[in-house]
PDB file of C-alpha atoms in Angstrom:
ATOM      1  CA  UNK A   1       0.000   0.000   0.000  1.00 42.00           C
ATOM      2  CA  UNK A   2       2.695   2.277   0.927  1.00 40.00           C
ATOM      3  CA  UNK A   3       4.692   1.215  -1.887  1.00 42.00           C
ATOM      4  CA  UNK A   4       1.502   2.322  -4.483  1.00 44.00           C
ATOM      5  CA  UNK A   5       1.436   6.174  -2.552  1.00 40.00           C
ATOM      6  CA  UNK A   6       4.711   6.727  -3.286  1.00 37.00           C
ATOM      7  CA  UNK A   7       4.301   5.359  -7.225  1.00 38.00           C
ATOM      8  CA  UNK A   8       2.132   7.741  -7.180  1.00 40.00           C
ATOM      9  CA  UNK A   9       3.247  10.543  -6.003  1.00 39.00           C
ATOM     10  CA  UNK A  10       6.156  10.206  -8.300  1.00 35.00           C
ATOM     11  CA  UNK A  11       4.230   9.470 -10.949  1.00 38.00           C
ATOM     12  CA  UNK A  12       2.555  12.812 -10.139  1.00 40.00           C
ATOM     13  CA  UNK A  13       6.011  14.666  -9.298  1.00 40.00           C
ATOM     14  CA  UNK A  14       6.639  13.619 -12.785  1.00 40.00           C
ATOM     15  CA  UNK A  15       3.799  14.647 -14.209  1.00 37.00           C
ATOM     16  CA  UNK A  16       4.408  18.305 -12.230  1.00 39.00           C
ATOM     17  CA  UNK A  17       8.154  18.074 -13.462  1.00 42.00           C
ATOM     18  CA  UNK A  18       7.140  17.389 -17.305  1.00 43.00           C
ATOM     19  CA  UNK A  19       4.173  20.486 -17.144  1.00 42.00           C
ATOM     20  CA  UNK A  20       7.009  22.599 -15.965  1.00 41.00           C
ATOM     21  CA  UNK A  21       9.329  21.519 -18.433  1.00 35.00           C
ATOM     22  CA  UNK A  22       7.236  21.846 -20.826  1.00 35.00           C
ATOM     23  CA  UNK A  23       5.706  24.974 -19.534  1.00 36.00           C
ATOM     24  CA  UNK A  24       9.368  26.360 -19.914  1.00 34.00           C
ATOM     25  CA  UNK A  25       9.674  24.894 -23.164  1.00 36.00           C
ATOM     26  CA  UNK A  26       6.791  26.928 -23.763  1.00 38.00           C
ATOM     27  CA  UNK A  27       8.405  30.179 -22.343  1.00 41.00           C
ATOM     28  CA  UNK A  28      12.003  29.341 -24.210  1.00 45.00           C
ATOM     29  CA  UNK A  29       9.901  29.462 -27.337  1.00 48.00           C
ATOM     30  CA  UNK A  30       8.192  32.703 -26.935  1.00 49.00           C
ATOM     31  CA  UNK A  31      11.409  33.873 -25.584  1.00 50.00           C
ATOM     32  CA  UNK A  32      13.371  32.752 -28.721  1.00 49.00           C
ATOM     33  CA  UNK A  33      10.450  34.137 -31.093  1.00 45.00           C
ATOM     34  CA  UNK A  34      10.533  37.909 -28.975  1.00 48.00           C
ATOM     35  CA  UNK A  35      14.357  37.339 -29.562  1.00 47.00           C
ATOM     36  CA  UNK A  36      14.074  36.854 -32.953  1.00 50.00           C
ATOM     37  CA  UNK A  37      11.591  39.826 -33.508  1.00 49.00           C
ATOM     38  CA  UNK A  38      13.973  41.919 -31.702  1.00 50.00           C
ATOM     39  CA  UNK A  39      16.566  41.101 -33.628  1.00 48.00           C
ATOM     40  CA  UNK A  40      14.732  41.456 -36.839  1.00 50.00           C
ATOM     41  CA  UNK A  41      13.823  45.044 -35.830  1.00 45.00           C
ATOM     42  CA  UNK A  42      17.442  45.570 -35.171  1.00 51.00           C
ATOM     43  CA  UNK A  43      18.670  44.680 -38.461  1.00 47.00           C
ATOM     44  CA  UNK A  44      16.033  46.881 -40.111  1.00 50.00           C
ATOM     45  CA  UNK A  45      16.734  49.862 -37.755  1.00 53.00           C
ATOM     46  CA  UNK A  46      20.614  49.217 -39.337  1.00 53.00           C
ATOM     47  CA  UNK A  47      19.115  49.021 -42.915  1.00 57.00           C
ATOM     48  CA  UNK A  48      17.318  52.467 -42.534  1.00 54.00           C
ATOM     49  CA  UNK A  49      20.183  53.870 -40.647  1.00 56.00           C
ATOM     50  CA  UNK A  50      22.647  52.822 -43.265  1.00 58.00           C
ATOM     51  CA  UNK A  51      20.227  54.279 -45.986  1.00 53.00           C
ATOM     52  CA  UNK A  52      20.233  57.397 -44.270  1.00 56.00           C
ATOM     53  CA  UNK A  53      23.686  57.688 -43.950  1.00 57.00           C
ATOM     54  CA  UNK A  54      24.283  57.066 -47.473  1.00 57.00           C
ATOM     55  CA  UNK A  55      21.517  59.706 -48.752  1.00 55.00           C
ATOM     56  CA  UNK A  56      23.013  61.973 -46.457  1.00 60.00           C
ATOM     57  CA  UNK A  57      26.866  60.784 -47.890  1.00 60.00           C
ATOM     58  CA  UNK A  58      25.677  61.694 -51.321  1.00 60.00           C
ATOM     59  CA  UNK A  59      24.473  65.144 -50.743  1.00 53.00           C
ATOM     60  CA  UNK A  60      27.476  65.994 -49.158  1.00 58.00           C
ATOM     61  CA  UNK A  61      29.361  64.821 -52.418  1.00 58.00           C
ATOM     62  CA  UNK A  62      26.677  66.872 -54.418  1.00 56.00           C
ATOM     63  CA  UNK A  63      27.369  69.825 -52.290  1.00 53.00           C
ATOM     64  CA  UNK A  64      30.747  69.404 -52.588  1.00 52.00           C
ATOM     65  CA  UNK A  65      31.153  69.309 -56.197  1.00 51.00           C
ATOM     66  CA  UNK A  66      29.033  71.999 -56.233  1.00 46.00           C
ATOM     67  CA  UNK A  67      31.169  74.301 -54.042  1.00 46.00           C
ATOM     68  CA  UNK A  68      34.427  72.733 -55.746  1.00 47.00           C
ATOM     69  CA  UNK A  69      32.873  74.238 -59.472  1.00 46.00           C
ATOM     70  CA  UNK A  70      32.181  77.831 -58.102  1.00 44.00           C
ATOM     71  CA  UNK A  71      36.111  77.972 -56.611  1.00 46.00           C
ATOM     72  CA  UNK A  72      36.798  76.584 -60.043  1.00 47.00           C
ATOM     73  CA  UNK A  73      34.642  79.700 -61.659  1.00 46.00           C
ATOM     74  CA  UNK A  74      35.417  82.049 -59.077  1.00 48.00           C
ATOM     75  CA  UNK A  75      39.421  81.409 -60.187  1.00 50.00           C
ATOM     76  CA  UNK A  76      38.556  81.112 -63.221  1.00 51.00           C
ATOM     77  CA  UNK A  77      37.201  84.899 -63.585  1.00 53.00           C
ATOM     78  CA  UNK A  78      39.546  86.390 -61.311  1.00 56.00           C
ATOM     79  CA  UNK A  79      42.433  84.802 -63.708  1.00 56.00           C
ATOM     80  CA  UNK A  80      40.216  86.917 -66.811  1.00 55.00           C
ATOM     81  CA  UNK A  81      40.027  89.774 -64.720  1.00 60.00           C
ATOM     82  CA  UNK A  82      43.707  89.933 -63.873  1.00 58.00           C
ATOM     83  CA  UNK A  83      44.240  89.309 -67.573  1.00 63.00           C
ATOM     84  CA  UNK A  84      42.048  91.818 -68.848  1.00 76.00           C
ATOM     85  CA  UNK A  85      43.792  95.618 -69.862  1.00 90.00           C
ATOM     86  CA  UNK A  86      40.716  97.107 -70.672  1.00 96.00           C
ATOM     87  CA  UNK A  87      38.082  98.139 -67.935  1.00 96.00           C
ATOM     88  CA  UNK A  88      34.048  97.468 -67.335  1.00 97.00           C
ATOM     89  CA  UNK A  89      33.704 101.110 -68.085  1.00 98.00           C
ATOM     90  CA  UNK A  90      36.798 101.957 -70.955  1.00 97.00           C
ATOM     91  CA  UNK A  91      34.515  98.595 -72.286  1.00 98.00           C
ATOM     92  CA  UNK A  92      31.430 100.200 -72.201  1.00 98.00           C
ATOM     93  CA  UNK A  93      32.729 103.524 -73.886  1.00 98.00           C
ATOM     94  CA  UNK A  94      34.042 101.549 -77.045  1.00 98.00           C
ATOM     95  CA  UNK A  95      30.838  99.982 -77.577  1.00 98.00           C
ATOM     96  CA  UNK A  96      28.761 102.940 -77.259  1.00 98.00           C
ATOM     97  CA  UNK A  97      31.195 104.867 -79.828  1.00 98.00           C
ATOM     98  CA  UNK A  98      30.696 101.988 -82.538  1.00 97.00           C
ATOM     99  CA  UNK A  99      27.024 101.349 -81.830  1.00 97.00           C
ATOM    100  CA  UNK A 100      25.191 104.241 -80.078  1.00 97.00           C
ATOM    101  CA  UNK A 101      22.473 103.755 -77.659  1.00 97.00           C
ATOM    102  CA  UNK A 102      21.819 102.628 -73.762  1.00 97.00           C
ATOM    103  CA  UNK A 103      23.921  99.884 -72.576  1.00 98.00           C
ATOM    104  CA  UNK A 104      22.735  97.870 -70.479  1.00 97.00           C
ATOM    105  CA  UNK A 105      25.238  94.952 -69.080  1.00 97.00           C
ATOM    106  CA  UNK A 106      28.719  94.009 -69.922  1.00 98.00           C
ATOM    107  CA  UNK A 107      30.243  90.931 -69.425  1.00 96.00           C
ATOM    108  CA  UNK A 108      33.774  89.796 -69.566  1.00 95.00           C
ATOM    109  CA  UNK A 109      33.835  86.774 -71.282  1.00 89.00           C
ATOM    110  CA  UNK A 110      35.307  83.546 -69.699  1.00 79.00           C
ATOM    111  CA  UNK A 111      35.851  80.814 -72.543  1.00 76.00           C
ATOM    112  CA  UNK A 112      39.434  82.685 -72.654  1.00 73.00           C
ATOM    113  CA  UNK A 113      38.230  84.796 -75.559  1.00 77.00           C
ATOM    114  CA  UNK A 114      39.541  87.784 -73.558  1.00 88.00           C
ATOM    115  CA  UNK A 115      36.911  90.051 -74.879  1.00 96.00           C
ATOM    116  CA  UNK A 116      33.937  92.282 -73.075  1.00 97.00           C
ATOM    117  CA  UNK A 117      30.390  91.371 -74.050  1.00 97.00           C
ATOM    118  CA  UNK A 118      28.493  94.817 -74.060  1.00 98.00           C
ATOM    119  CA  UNK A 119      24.407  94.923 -74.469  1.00 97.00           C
ATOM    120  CA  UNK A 120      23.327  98.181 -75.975  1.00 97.00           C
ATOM    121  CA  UNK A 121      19.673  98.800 -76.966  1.00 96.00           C
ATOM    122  CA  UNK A 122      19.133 101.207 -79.406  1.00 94.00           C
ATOM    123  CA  UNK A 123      16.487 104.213 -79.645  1.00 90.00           C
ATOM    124  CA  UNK A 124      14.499 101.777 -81.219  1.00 90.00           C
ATOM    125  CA  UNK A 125      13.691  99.253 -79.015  1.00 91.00           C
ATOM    126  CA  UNK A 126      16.549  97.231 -80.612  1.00 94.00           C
ATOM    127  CA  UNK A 127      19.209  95.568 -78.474  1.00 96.00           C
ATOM    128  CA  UNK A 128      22.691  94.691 -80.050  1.00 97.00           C
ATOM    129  CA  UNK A 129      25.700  92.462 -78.833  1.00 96.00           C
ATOM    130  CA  UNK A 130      28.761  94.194 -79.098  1.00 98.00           C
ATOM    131  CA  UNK A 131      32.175  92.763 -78.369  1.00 97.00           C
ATOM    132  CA  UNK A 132      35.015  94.705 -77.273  1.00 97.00           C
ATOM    133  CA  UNK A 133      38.937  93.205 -76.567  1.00 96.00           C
ATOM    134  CA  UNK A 134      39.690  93.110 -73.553  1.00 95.00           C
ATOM    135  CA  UNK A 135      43.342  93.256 -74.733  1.00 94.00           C
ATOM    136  CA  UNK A 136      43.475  96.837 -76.510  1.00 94.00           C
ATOM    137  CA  UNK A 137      39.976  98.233 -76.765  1.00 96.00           C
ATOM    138  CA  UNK A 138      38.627  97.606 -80.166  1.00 97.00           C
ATOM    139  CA  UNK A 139      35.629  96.289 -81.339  1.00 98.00           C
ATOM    140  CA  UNK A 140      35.693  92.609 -82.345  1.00 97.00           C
ATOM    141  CA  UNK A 141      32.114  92.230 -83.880  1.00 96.00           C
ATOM    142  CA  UNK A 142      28.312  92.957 -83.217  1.00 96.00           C
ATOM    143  CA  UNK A 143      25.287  91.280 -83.671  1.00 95.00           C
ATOM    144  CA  UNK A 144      21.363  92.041 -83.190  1.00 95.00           C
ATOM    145  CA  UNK A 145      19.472  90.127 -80.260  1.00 90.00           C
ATOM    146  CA  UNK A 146      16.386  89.013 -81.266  1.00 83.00           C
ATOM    147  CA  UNK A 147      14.788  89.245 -77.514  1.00 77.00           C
ATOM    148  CA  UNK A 148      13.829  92.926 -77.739  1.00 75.00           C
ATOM    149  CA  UNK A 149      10.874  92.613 -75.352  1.00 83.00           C
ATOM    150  CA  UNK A 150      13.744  92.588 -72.340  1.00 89.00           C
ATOM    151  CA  UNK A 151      15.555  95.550 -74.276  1.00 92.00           C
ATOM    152  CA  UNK A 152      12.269  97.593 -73.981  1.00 90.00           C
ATOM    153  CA  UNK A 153      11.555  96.739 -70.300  1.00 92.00           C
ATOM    154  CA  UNK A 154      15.543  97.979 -69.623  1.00 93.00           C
ATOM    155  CA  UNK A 155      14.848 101.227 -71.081  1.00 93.00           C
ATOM    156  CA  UNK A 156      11.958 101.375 -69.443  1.00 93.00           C
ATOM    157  CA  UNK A 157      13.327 100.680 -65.970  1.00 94.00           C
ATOM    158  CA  UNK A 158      16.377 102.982 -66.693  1.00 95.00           C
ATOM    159  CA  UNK A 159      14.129 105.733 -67.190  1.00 93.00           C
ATOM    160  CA  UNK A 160      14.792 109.373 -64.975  1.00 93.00           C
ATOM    161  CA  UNK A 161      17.768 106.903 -63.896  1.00 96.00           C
ATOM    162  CA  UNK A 162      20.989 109.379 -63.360  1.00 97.00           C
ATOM    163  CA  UNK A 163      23.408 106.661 -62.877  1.00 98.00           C
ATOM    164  CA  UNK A 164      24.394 104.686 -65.965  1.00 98.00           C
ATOM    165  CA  UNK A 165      26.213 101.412 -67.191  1.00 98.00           C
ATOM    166  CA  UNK A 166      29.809 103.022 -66.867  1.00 98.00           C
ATOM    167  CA  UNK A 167      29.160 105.089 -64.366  1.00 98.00           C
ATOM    168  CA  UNK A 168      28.159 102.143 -62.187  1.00 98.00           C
ATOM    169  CA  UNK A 169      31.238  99.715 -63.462  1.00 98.00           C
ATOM    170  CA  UNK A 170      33.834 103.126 -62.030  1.00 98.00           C
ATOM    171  CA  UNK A 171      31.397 103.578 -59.365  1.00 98.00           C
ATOM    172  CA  UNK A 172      31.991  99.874 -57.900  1.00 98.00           C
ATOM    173  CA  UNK A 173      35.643  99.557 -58.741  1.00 97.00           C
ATOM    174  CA  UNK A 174      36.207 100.798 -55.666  1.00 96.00           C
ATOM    175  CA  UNK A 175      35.302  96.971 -54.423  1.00 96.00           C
ATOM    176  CA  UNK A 176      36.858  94.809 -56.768  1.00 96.00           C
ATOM    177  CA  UNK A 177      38.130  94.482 -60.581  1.00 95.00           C
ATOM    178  CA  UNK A 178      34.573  94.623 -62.027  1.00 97.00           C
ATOM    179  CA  UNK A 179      33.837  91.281 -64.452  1.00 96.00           C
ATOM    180  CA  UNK A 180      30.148  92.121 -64.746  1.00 97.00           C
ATOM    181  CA  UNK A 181      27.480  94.839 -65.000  1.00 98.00           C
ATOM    182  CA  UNK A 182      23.856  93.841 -65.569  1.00 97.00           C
ATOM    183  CA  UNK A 183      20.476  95.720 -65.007  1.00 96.00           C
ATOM    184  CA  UNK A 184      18.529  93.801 -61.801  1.00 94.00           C
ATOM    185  CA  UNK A 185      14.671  95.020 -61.986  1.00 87.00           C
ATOM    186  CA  UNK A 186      13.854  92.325 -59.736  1.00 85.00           C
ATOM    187  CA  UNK A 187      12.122  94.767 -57.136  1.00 81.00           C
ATOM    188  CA  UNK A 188      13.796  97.994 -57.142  1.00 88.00           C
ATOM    189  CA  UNK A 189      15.723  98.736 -60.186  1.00 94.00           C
ATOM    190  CA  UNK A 190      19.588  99.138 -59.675  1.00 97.00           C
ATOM    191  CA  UNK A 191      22.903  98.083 -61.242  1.00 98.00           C
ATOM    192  CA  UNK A 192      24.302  94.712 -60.233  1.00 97.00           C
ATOM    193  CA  UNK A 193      27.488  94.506 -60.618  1.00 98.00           C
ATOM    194  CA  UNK A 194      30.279  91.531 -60.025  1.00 97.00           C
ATOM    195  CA  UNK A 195      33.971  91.912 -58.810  1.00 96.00           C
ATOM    196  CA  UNK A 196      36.709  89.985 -58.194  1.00 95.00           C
ATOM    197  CA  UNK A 197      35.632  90.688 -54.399  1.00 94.00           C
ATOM    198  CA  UNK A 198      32.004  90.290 -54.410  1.00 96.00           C
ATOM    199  CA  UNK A 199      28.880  91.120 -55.481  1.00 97.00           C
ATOM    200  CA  UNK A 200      27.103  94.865 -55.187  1.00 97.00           C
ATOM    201  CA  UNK A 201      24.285  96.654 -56.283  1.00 97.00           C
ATOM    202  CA  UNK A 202      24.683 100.515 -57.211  1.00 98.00           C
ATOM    203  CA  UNK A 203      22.151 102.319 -56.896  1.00 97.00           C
ATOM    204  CA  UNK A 204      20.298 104.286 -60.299  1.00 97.00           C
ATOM    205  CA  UNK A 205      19.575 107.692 -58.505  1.00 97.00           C
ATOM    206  CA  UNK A 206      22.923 108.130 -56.128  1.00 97.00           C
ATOM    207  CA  UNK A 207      25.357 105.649 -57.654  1.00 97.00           C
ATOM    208  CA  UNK A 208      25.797 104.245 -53.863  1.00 97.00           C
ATOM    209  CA  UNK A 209      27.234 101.489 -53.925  1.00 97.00           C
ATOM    210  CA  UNK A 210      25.896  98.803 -51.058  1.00 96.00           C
ATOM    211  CA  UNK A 211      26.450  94.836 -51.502  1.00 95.00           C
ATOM    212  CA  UNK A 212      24.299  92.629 -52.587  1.00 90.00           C
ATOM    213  CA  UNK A 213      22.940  90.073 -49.627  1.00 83.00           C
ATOM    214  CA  UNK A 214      20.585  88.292 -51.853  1.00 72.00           C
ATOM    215  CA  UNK A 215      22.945  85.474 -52.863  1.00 56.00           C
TER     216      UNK A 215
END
């Protein structure tokens, strides 16, 4: 008799032993599946994290490149300028002597042409390219733009102005070997004019020169 109670009370020890075994069977599973999830979330938390690292690795190369081309240009016209004998303004003069009128930009060329690009628009309405070495003076060549809409909008924005093309290329000298006049009338009309030191804007009534924050 005794010998059957303790039969089975190891019979039910065993059967309490195997429930908790397999109870913690049980748990190891879940464990090992939560594991796994975790893990899985790790791995795509690297993904993303690498992704992001390599977007943000590419824009700085963009950026870069970018920066690297306007030191490239930014040499590039300071090595015109310093080549360049002939001013914005002496420029200016030479084209308005061979094709009378209002000029309004000049540009020095930088495909190593060493030559002035002057925009003078005619009484009537007519604008005309004309290009002026940038070694001794003369006039190379000029030719008719067809886009004389913009040539009648510049006279009409330099209109009662007392400040002209040349006068604004000696005016901002003063800051810089000037590479480029052009007429802004993006808001208030004034001169804006490039150096070798910056860009300015000079103003049409007072020829005050101020620079130019907008870039």
């Amino acid at each position: 008799m005794k010998r059957n109670i303790v039969i089975a009370t190891v019979a039910a020890a065993a059967l309490i032993g195997g429930g908790t075994v397999a109870a913690y069977a049980a748990a190891g599973d879940d464990d090992g599946a939560a594991t796994q999830r975790q893990s899985s979330v790790r791995i795509s938390d690297d993904r993303d994290d690498s992704a992001d690292d390599s977007a943000e690795d590419r824009a700085d190369d963009r950026d870069d490149k970018s920066d690297d081309n306007r030191d490239d240009d930014s040499v590039e016209v300071r090595s015109d300028a310093a080549g360049a004998k002939v001013t914005a303004a002496d420029a200016i003069a030479a084209a308005l002597k061979h094709t009378p009128g209002t000029a309004v930009g000049a540009d020095l060329d930088d495909d190593g042409s060493r030559a002035w690009e002057v925009s003078v628009v005619k009484g009537d309405g007519t604008e005309h390219d004309v290009r002026v070495s940038a070694n001794d003076g003369k006039v190379l060549g000029a030719h008719r733009d067809d886009d004389d809409d913009d040539a009648r909008e510049d006279l009409t924005a330099l209109k009662g102005a007392d400040v002209d093309a040349r006068e604004a290329a000696v005016a901002a000298a003063a800051k810089g070997t000037v590479t480029d006049v052009d007429l802004d009338d993006d808001g208030p009309a004034a001169w804006s004019v490039e150096t070798t030191k910056g860009e300015w804007k000079v103003d049409l009534g007072t020829g005050k020169v101020t620079q130019d924050l907008d870039d």
